[in-house]
Tab-separated table of N, CA and C in Angstrom:
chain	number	residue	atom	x	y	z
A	110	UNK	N	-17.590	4.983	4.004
A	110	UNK	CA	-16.470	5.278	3.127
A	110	UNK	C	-15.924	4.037	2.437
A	111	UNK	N	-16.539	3.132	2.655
A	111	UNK	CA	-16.003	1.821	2.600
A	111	UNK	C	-14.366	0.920	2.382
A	112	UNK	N	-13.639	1.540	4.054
A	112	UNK	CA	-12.622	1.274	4.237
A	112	UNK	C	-12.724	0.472	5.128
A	113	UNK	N	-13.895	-0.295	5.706
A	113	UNK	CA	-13.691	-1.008	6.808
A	113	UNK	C	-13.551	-2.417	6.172
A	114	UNK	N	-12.464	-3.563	7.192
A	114	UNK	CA	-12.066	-4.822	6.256
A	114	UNK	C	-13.543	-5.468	6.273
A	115	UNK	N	-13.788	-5.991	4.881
A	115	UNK	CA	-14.427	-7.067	4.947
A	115	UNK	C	-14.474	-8.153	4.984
A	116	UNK	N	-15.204	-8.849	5.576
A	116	UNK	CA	-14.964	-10.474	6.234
A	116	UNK	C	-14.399	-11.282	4.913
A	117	UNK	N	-13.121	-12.104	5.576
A	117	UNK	CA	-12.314	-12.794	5.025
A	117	UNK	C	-11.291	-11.956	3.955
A	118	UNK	N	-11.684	-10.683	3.712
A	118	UNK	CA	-10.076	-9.799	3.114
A	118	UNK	C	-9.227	-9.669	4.045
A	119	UNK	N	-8.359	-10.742	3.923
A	119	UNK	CA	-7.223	-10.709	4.929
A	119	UNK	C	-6.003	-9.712	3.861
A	120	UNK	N	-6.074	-9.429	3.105
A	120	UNK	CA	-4.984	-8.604	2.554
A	120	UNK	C	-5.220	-7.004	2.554
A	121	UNK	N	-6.914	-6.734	3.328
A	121	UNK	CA	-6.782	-5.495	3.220
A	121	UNK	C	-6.950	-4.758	1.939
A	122	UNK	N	-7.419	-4.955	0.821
A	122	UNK	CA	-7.584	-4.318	-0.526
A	122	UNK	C	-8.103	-3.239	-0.369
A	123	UNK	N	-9.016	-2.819	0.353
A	123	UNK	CA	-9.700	-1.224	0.610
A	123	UNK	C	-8.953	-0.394	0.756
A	124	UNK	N	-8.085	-0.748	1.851
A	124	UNK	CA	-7.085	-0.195	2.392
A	124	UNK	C	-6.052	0.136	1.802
A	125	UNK	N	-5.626	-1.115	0.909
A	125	UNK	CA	-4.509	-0.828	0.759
A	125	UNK	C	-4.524	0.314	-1.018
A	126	UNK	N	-6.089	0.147	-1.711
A	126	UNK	CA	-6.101	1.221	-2.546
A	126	UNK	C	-6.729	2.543	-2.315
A	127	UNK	N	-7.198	2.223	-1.047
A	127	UNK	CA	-6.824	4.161	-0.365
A	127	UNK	C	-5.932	4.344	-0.254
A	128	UNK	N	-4.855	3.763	0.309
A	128	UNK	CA	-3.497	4.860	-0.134
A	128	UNK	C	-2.840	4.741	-1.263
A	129	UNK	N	-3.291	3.638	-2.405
A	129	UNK	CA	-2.242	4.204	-3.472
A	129	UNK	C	-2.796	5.305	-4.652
A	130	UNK	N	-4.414	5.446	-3.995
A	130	UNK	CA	-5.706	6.375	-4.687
A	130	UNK	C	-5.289	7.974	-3.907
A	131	UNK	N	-4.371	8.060	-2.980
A	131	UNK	CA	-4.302	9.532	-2.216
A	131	UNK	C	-4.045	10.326	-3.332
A	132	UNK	N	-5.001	11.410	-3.332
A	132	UNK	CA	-4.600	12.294	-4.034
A	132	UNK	C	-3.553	13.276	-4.488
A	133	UNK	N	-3.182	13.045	-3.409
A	133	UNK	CA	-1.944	14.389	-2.725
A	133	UNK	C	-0.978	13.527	-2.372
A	134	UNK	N	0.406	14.285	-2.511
A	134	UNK	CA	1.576	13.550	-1.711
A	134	UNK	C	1.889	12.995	-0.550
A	135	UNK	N	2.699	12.109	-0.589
A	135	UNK	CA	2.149	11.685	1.149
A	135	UNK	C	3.534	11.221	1.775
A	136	UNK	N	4.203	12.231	2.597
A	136	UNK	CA	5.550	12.362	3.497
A	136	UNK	C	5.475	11.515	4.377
A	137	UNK	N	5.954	10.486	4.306
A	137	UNK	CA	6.770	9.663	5.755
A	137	UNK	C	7.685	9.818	6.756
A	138	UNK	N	7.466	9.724	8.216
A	138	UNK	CA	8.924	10.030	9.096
A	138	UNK	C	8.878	8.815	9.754
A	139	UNK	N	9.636	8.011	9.689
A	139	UNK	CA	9.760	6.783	10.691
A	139	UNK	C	10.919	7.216	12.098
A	140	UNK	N	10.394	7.084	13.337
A	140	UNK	CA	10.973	6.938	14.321
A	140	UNK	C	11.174	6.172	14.942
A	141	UNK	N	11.333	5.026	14.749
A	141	UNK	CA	11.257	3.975	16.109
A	141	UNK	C	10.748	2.631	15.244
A	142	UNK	N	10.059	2.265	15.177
A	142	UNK	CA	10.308	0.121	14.936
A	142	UNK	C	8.877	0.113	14.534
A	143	UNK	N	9.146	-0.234	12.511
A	143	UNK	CA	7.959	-0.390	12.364
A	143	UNK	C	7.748	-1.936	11.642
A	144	UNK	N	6.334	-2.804	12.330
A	144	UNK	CA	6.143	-3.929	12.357
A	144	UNK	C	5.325	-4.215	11.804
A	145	UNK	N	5.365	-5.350	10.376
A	145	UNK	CA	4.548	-5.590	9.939
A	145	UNK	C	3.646	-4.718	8.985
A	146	UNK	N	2.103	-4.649	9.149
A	146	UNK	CA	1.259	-3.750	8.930
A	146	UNK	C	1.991	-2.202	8.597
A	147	UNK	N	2.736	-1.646	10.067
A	147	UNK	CA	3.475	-0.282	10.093
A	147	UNK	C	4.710	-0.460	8.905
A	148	UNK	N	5.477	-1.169	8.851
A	148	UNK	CA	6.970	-1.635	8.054
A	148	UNK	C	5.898	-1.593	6.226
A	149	UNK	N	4.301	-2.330	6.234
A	149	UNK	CA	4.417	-1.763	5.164
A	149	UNK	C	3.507	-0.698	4.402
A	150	UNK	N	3.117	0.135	5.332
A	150	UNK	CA	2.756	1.500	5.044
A	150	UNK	C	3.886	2.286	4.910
A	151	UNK	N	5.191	2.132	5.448
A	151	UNK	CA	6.127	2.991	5.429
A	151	UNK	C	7.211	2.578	3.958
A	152	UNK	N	7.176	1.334	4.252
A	152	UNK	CA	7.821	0.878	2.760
A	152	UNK	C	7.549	0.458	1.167
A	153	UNK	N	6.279	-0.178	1.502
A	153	UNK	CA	5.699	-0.992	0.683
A	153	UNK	C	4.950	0.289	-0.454
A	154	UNK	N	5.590	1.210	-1.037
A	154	UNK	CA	5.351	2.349	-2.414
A	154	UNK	C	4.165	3.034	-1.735
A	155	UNK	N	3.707	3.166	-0.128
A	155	UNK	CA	2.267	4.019	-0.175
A	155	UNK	C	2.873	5.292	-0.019
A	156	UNK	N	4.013	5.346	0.478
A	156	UNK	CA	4.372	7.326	0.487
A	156	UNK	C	5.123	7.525	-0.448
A	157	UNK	N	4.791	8.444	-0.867
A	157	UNK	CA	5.772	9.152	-2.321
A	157	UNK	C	7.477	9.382	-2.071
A	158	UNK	N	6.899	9.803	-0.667
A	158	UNK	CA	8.978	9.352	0.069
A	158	UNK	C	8.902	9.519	1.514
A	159	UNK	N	10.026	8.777	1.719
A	159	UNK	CA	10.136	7.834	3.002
A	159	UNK	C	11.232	8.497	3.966
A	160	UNK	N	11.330	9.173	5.142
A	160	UNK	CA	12.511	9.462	5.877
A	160	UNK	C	12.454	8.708	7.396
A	161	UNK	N	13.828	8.091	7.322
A	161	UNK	CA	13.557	7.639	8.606
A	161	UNK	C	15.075	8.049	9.900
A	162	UNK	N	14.797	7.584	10.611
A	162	UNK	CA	15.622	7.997	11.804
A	162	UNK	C	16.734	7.028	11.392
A	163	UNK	N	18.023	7.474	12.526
A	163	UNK	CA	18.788	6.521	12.550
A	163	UNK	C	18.816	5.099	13.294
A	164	UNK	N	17.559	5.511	14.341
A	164	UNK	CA	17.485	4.814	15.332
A	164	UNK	C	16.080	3.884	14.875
A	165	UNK	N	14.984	4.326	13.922
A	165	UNK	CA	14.184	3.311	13.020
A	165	UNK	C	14.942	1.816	12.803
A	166	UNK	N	13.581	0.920	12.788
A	166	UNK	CA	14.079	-0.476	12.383
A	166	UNK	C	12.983	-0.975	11.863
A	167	UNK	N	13.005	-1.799	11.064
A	167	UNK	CA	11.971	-3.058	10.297
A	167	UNK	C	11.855	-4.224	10.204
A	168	UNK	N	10.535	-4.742	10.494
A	168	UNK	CA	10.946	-6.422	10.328
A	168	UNK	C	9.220	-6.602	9.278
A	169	UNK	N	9.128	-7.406	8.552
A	169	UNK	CA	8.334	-8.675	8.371
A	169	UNK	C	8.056	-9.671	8.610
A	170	UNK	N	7.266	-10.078	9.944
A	170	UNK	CA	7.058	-10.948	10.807
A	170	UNK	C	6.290	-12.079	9.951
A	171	UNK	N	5.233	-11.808	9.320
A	171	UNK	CA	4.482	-12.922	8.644
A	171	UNK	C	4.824	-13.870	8.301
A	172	UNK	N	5.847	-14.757	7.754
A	172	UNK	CA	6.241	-16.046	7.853
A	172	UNK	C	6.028	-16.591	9.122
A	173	UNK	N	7.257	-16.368	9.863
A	173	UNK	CA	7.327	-16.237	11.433
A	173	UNK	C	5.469	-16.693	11.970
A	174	UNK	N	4.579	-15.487	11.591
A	174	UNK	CA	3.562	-15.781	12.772
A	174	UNK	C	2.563	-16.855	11.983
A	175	UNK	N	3.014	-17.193	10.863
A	175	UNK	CA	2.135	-18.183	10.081
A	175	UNK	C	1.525	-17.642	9.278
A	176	UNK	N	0.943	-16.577	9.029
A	176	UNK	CA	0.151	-15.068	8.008
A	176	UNK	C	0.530	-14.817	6.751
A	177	UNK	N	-0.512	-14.348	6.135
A	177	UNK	CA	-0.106	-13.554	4.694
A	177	UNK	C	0.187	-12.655	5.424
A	178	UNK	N	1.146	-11.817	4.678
A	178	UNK	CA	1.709	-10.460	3.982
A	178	UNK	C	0.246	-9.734	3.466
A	179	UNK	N	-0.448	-8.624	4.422
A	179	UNK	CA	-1.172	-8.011	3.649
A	179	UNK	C	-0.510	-6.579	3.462
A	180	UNK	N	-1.727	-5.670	2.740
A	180	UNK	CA	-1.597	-4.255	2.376
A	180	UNK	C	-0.563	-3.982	1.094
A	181	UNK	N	-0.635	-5.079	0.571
A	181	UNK	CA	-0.169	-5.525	-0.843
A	181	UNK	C	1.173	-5.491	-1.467
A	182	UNK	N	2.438	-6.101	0.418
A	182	UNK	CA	3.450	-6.147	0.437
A	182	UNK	C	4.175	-7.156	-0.616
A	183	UNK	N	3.668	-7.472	-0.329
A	183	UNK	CA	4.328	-9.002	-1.302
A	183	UNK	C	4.334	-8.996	-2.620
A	184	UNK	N	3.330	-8.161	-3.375
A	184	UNK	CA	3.532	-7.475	-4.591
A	184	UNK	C	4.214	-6.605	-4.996
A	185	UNK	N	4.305	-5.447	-3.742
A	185	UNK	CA	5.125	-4.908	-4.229
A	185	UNK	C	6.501	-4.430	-3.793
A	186	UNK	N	7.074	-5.089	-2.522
A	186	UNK	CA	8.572	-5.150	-2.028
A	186	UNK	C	9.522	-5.609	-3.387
A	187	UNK	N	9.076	-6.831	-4.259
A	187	UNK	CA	10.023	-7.399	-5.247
A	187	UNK	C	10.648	-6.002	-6.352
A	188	UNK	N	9.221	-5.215	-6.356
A	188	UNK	CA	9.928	-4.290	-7.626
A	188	UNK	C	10.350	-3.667	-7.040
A	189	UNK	N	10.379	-3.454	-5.594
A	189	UNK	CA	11.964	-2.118	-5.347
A	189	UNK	C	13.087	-2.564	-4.903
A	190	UNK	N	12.706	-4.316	-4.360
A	190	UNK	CA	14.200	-4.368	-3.534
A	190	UNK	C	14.917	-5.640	-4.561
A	191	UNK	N	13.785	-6.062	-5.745
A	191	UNK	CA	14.657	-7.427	-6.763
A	191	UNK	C	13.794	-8.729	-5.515
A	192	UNK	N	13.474	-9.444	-6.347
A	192	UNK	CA	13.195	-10.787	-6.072
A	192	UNK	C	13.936	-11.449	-4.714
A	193	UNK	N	14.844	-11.516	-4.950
A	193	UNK	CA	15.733	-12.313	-3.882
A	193	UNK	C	15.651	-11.515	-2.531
A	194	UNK	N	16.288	-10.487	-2.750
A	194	UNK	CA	15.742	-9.448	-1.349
A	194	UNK	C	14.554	-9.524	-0.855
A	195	UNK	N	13.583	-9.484	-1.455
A	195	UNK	CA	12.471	-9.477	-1.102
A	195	UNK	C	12.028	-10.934	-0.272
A	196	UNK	N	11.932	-11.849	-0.829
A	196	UNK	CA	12.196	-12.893	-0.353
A	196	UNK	C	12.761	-13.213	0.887
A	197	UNK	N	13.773	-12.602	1.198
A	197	UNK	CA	14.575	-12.909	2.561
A	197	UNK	C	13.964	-12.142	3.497
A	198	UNK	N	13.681	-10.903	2.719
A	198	UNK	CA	12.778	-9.945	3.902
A	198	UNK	C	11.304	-10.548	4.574
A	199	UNK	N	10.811	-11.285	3.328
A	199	UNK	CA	9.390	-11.223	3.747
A	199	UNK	C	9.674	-12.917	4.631
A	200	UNK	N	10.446	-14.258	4.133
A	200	UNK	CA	10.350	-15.238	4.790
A	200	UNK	C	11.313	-15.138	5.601
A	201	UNK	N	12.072	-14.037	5.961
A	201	UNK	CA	13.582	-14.363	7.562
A	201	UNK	C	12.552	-13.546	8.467
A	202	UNK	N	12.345	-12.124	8.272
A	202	UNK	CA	11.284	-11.823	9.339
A	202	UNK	C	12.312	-11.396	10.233
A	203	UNK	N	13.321	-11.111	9.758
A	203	UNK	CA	14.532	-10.456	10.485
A	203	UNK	C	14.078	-9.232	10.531
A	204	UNK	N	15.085	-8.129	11.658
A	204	UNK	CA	14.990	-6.846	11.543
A	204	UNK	C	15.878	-6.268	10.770
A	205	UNK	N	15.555	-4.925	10.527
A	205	UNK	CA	16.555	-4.383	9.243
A	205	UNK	C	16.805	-2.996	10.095
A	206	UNK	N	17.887	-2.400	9.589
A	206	UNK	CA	17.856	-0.835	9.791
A	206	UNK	C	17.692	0.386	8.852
A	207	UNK	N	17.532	1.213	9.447
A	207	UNK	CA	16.939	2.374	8.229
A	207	UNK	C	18.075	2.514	7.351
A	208	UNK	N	19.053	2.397	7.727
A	208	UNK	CA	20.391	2.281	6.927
A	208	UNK	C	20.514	1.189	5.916
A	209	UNK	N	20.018	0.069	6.270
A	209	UNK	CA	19.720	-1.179	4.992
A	209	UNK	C	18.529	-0.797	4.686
A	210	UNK	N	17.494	-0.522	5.215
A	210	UNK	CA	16.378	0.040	4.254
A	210	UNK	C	16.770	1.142	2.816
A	211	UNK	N	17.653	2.129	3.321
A	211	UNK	CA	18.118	2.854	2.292
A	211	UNK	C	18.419	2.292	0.989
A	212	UNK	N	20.066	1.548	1.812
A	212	UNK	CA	20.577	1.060	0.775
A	212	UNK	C	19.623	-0.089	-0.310
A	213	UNK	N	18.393	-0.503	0.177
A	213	UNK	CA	17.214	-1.033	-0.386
A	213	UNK	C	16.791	-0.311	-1.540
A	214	UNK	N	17.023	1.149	-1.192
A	214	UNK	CA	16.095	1.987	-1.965
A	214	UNK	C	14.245	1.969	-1.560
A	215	UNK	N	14.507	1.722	-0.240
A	215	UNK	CA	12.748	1.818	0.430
A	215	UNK	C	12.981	2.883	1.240
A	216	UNK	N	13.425	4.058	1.904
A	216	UNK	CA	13.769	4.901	2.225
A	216	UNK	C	14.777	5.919	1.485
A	217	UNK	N	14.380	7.369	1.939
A	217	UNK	CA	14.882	8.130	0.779
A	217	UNK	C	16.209	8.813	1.602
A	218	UNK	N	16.211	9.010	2.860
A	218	UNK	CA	17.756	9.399	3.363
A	218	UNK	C	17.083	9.134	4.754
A	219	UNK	N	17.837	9.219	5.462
A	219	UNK	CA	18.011	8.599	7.249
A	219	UNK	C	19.102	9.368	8.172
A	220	UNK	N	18.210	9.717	8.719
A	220	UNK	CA	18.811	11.504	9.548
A	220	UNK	C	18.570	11.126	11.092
A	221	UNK	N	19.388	11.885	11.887
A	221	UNK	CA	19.699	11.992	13.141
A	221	UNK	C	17.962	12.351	13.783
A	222	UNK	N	17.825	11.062	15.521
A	222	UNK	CA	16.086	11.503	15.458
A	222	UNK	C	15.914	12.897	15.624
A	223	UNK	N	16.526	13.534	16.431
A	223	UNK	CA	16.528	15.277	16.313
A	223	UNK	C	16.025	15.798	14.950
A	224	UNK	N	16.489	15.204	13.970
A	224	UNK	CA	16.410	16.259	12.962
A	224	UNK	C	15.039	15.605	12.216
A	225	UNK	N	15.099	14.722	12.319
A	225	UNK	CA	14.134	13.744	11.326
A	225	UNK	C	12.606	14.502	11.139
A	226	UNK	N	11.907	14.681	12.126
A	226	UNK	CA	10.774	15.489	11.776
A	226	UNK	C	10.727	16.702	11.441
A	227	UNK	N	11.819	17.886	11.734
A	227	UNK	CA	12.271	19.555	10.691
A	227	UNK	C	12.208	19.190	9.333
A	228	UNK	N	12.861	17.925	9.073
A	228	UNK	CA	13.189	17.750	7.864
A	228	UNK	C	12.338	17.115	6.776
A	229	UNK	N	11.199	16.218	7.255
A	229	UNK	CA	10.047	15.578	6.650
A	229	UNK	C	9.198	16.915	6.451
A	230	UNK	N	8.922	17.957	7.315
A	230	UNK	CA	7.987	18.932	7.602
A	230	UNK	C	8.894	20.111	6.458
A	231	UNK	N	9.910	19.955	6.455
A	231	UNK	CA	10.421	21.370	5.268
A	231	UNK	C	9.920	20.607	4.447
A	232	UNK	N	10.747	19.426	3.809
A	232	UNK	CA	10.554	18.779	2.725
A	232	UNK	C	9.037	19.157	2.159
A	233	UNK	N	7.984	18.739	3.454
A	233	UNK	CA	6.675	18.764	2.871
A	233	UNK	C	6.602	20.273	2.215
């Protein structure tokens, strides 16, 4: 299928244009703490929309562990969250909450965990 990384694509390009090549819509539910790699499948424009818990969190570790930013974060965090945001996200490597993710505009609303998967699954 040729999605497997190839030697020395450390950014993942296969990968990361299978999901922006999905044909079909593609619903997100974040529950719980997504890192890195996970933080940017969930944020980084691959789902058409994003729901996360209240109890969800995010970080961008890659500064931190010495690493690029793959799956083609770094391109594209700036056009949703503005330059400067982006920036702090990708070099503090801090955690965020689904609640500042919102207000980011990288998540589309942030619901109680009870409800969070009824509500990704109607939506769909």
């Amino acid at each position: 299928r040729g999605l497997a990384q190839e030697p020395g694509d450390w950014v993942l390009a296969a990968e990361t244009k299978a999901f922006w090549d999905c044909p079909k819509p593609v619903i997100m539910a974040v529950n719980g703490m997504a890192v890195g790699g996970g933080a940017n499948i969930a944020l980084a424009n691959f789902a058409d929309v994003v729901f996360a818990s209240k109890t969800a969190k995010f970080t961008y570790p890659f500064a931190k562990l010495g690493i690029t930013p793959e799956l083609g974060s770094s391109l594209v965090i700036p056009f949703v969250v503005g330059m400067s945001k982006a920036k702090e996200i990708m070099l503090g490597g801090e955690w965020f909450s689904a609640d500042e993710a919102k207000q980011m505009g990288l998540v589309s609303d942030v619901l109680a965990p009870e409800a969070l998967l009824p509500h990704a699954v109607n939506f769909a």
